[in-house]
Short mmCIF file of C-alpha atoms and ligand atoms in Angstrom, two decimals:
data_model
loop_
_atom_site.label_atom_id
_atom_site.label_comp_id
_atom_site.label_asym_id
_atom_site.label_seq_id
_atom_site.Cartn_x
_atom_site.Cartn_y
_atom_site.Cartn_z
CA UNK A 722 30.89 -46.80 21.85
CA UNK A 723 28.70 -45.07 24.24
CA UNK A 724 27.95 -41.38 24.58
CA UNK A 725 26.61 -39.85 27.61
CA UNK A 726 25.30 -36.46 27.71
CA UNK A 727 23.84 -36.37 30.84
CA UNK A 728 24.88 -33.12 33.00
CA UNK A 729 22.89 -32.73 35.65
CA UNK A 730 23.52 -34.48 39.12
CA UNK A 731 20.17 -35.37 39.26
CA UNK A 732 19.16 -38.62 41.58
CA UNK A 733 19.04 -41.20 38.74
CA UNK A 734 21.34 -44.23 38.00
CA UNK A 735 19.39 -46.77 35.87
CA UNK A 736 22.37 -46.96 33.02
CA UNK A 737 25.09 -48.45 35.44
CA UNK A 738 22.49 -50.78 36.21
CA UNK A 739 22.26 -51.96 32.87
CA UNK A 740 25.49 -52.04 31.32
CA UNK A 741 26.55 -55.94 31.90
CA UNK A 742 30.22 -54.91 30.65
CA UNK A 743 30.76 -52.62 33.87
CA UNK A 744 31.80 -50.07 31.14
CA UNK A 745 29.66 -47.67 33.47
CA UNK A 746 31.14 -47.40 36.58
CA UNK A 747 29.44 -48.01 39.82
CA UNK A 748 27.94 -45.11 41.05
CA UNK A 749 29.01 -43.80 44.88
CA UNK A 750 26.06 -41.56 44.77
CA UNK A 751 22.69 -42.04 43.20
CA UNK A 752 23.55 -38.31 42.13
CA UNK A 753 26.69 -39.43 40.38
CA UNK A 754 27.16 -38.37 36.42
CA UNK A 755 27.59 -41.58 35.02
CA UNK A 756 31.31 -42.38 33.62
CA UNK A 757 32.44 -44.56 30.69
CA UNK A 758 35.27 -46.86 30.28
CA UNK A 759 35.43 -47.22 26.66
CA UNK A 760 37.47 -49.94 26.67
CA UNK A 761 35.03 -52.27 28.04
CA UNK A 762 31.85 -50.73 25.67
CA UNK A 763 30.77 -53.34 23.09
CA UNK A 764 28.00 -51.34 21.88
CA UNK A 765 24.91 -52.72 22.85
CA UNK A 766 23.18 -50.40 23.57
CA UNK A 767 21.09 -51.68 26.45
CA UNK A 768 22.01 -48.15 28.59
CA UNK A 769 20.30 -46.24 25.78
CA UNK A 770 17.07 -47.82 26.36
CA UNK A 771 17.08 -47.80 30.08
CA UNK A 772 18.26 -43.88 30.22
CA UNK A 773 14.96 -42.19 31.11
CA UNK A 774 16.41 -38.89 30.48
CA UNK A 775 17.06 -39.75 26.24
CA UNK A 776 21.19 -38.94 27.71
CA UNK A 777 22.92 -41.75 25.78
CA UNK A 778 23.70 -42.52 22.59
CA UNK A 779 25.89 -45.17 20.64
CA UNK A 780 27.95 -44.26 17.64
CA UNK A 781 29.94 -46.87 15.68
CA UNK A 782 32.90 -45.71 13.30
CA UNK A 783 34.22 -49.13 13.00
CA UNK A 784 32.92 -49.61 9.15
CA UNK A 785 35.47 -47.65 8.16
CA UNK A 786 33.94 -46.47 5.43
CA UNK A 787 33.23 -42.82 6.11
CA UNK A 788 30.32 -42.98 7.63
CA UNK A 789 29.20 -44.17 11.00
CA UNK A 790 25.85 -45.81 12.54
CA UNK A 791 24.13 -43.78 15.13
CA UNK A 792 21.76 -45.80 17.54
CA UNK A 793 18.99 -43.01 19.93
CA UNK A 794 16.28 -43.99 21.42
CA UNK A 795 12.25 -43.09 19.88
CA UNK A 796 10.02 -42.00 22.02
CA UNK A 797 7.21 -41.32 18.28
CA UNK A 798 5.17 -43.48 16.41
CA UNK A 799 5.07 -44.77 13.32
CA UNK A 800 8.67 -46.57 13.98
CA UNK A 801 10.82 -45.92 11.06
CA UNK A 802 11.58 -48.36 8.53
CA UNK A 803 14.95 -50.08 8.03
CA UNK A 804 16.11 -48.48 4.51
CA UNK A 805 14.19 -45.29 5.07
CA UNK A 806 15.44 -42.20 4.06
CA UNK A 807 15.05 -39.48 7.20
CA UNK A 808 16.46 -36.03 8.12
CA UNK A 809 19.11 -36.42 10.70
CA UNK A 810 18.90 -33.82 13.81
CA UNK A 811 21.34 -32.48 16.36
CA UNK A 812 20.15 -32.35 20.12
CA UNK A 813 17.90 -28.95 19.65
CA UNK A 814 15.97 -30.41 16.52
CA UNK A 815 18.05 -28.77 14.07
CA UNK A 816 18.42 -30.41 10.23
CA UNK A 817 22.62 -31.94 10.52
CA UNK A 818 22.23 -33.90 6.97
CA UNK A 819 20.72 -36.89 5.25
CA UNK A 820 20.66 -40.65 7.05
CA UNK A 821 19.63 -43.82 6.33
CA UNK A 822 17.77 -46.24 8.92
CA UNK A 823 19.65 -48.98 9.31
CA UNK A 824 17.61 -50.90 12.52
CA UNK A 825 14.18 -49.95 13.86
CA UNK A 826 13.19 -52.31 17.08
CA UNK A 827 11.03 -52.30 19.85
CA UNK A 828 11.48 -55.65 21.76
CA UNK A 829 9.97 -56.83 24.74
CA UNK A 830 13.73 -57.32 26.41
CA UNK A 831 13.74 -53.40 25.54
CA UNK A 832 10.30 -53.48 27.95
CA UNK A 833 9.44 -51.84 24.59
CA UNK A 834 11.51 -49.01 24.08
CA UNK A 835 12.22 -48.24 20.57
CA UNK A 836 16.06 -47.65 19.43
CA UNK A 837 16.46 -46.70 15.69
CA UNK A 838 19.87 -47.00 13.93
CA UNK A 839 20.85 -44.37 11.50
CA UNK A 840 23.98 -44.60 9.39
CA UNK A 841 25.54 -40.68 8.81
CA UNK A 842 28.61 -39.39 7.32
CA UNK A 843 31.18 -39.98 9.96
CA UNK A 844 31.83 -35.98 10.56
CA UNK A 845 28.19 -36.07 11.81
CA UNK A 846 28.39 -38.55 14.35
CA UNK A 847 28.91 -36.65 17.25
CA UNK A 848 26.22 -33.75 16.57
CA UNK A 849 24.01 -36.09 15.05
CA UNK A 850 21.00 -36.79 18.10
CA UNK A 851 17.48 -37.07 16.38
CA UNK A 852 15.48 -38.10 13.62
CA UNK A 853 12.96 -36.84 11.42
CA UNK A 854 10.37 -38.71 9.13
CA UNK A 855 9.88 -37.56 5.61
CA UNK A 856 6.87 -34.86 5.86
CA UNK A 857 3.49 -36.31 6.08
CA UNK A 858 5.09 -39.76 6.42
CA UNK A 859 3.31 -39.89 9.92
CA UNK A 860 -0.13 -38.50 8.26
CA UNK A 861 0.59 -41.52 4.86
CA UNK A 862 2.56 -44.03 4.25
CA UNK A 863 3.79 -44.31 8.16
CA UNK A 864 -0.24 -43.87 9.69
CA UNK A 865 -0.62 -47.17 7.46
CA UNK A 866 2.82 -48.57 9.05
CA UNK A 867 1.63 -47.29 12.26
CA UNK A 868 -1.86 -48.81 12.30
CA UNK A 869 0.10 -52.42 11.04
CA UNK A 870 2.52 -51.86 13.76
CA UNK A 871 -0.89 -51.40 16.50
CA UNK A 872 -2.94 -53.80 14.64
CA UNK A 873 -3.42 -55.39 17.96
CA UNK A 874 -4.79 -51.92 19.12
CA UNK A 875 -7.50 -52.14 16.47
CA UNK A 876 -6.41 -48.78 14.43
CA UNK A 877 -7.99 -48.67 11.15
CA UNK A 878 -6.31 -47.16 7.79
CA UNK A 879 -6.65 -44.39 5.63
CA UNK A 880 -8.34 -41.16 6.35
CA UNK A 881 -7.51 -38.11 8.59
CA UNK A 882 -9.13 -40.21 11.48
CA UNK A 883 -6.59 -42.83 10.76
CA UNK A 884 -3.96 -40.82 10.12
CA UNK A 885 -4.29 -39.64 13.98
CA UNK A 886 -4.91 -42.99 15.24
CA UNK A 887 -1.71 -44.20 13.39
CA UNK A 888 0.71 -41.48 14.94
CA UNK A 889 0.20 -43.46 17.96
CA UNK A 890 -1.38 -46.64 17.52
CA UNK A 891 -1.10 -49.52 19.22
CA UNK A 892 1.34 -48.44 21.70
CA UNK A 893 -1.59 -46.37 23.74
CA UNK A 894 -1.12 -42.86 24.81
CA UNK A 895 2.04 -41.15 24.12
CA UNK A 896 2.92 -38.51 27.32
CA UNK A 897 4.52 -35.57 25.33
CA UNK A 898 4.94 -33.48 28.45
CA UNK A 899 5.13 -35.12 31.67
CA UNK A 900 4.80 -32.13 33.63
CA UNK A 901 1.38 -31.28 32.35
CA UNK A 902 0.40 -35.17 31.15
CA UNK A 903 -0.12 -33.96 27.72
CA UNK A 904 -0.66 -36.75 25.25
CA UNK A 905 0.44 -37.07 21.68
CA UNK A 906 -2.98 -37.31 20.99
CA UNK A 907 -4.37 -33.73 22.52
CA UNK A 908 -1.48 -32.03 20.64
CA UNK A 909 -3.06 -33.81 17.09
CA UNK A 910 -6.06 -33.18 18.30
CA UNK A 911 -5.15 -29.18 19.42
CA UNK A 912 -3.26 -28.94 15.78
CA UNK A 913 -6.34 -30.42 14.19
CA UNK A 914 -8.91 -27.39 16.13
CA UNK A 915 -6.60 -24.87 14.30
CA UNK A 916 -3.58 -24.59 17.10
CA UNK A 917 -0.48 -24.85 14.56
CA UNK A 918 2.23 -23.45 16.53
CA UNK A 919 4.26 -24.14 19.22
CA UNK A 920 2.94 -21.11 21.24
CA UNK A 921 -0.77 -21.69 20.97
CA UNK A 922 0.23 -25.38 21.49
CA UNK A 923 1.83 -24.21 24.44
CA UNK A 924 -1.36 -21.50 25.50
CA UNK A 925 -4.01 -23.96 24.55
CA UNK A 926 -2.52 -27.10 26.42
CA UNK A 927 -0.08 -26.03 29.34
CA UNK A 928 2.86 -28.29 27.59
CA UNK A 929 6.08 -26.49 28.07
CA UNK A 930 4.71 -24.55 31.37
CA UNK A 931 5.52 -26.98 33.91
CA UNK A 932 8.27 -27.71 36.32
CA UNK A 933 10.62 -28.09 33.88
CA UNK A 934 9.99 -25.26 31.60
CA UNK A 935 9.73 -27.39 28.44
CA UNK A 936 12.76 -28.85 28.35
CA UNK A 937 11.55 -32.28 28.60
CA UNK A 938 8.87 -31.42 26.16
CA UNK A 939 9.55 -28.77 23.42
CA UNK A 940 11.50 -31.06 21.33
CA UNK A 941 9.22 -33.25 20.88
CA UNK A 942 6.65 -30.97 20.51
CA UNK A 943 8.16 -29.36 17.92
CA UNK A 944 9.00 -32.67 16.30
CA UNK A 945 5.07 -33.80 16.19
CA UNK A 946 3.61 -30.17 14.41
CA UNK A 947 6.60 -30.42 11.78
CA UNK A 948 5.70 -34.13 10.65
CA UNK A 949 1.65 -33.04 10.85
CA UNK A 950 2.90 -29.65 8.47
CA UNK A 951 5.54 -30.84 6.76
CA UNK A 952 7.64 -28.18 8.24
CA UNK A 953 11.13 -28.30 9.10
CA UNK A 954 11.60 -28.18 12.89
CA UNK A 955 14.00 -25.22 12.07
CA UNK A 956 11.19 -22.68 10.88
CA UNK A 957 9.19 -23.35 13.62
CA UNK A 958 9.67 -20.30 16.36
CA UNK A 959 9.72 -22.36 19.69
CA UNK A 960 7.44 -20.42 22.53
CA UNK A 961 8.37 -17.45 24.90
CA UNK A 962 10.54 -18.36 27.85
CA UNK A 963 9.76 -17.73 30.92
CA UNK A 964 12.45 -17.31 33.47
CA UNK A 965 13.47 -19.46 35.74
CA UNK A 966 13.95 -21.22 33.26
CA UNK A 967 15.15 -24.32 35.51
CA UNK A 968 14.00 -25.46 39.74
CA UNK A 969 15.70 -22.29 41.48
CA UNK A 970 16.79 -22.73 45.13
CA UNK A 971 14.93 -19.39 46.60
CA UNK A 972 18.77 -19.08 48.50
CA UNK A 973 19.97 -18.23 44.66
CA UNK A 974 17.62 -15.30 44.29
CA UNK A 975 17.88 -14.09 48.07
CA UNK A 976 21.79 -13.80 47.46
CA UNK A 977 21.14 -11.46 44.17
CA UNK A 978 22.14 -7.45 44.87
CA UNK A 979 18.97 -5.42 43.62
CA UNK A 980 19.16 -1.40 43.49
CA UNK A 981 16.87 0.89 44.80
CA UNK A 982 13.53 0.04 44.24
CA UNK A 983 11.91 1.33 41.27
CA UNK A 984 8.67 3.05 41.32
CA UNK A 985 5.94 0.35 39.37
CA UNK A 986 4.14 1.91 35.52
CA UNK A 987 1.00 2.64 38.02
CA UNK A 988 3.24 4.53 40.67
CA UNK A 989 5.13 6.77 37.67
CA UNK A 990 1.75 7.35 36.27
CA UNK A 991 0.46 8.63 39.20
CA UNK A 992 -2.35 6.43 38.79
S1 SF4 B 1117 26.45 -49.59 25.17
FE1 SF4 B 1117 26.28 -51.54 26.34
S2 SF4 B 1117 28.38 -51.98 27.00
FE2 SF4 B 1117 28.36 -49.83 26.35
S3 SF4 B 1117 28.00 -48.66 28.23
FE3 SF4 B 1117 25.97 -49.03 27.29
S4 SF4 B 1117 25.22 -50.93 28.26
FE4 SF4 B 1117 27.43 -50.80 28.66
S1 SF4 B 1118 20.14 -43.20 33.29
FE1 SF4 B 1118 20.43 -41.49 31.85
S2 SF4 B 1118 19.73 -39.64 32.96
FE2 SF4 B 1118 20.02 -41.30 34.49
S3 SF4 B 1118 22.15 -40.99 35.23
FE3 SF4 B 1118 22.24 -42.49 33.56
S4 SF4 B 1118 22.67 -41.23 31.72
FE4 SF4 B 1118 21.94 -39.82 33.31
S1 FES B 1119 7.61 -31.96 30.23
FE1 FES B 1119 6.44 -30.30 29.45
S2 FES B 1119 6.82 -28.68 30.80
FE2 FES B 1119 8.00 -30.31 31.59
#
């Protein structure tokens, strides 16, 4: 069945669109939050590819077997392989447990989107939201699967060269952070001048300073410097926040009460 995790009334309503079973209702508003009738999901996941927003997920229990399939879309490059061991993630990036690719595609009736298929212990289903590669497989093994998978892009193999052309061959540039229009490529490329964490990623390139504070972003960020270091996602610090951390109506901050004014470090100082 479908899972929707999309919260925000924002104006976007591709999913009811797609879903042929009318299992998402018609939406009154183009700011509606979309709503399920489970009855009517089969599964197929065609409102998962057409989310923009990464909000929908499909997890199937039915095996019965104690563990359930978990099908996200992936937005990173190499695609992983079916039968490939990977780290399973929750929402924020952090390790859940151990799955097992059941599915990678990227079809044309997808207009190339890729969904991946991960079976998990069942009591993981519902945190489970994210993938991770072995480490290095997007520097090895998957640059090679990577520069198969854009042969038609010309990528060569082997090498650190290749290794960068493989994280996102064939599929050309990969926006990271659409705020900012930072590429997969200028974060490999920041990483490779000697930029290996998330704040001088964020200081050298602007990703994670725009509109939407990151948000969008981070993740992925965070996801690209642990398969270049082989670092879990969970010992990497993400960068310093920067309130608002969201689009603030100005009326929200006129109706805050503020004290008497305090005298500024220069003022005190007498500076
Ligand atoms: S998984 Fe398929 S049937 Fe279910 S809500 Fe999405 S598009 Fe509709
Ligand atoms: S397409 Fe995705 S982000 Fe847009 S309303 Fe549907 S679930 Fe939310
Ligand atoms: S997508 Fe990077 S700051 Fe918004």
């Amino acid at each position: 069945m479908a899972i929707v995790e999309c919260f925000e009334r924002i104006p976007c309503d591709p999913c009811a669109a797609a879903c042929k079973q009318g299992a998402i209702r018609p939406f009154a508003d183009i700011c509606d939050l979309p709503r399920i009738d489970h009855e009517l999901c089969n599964g197929c996941a065609l409102c998962v590819v057409r989310c923009p927003g990464l909000a929908i997920f499909v997890v199937d229990a039915s095996a019965g077997d104690g563990s359930a399939v978990v099908k996200m879309p992936y937005e990173h490059t190499p695609l992983p392989r079916a039968g490939q061991t990977v780290r399973a993630t929750d929402r924020s990036g952090r390790d859940v447990c151990a799955g097992t690719v059941t599915r990678a595609q990227r079809p044309s009736a997808f207009d190339h989107t890729a969904l991946v298929s991960i079976r998990v212990p069942v009591e993981h289903a519902m945190d489970v939201r994210g993938l991770l590669l072995p480490p290095g497989a997007g520097l090895g093994a998957g640059a090679k699967e990577g520069a198969q998978e854009g042969a038609e892009g010309g990528a060569g193999a082997g090498g650190k060269a290749d290794a960068r052309a493989g994280l996102g061959a064939g599929v050309g540039p990969v926006v990271v952070c659409r705020c900012e229009e930072i590429t997969e490529d200028d974060i490999v490329a920041a990483y490779e001048a000697g930029y290996r964490t998330p704040e001088e990623i964020k200081r050298k390139l602007r990703c994670g300073m725009g509109p939407c504070q990151g948000r969008t972003c981070m993740p992925v960020v965070l996801s690209i410097l642990s398969r270049l270091s082989g670092r879990p996602v969970g010992d990497m610090a993400p960068p310093t926040g920067r309130p608002p951390l969201k689009p603030t109506p100005l009326a929200s901050f006129a109706a805050l009460k503020y004290g008497p004014a305090r005298p500024s470090s220069v003022e005190e100082d007498g500076r």
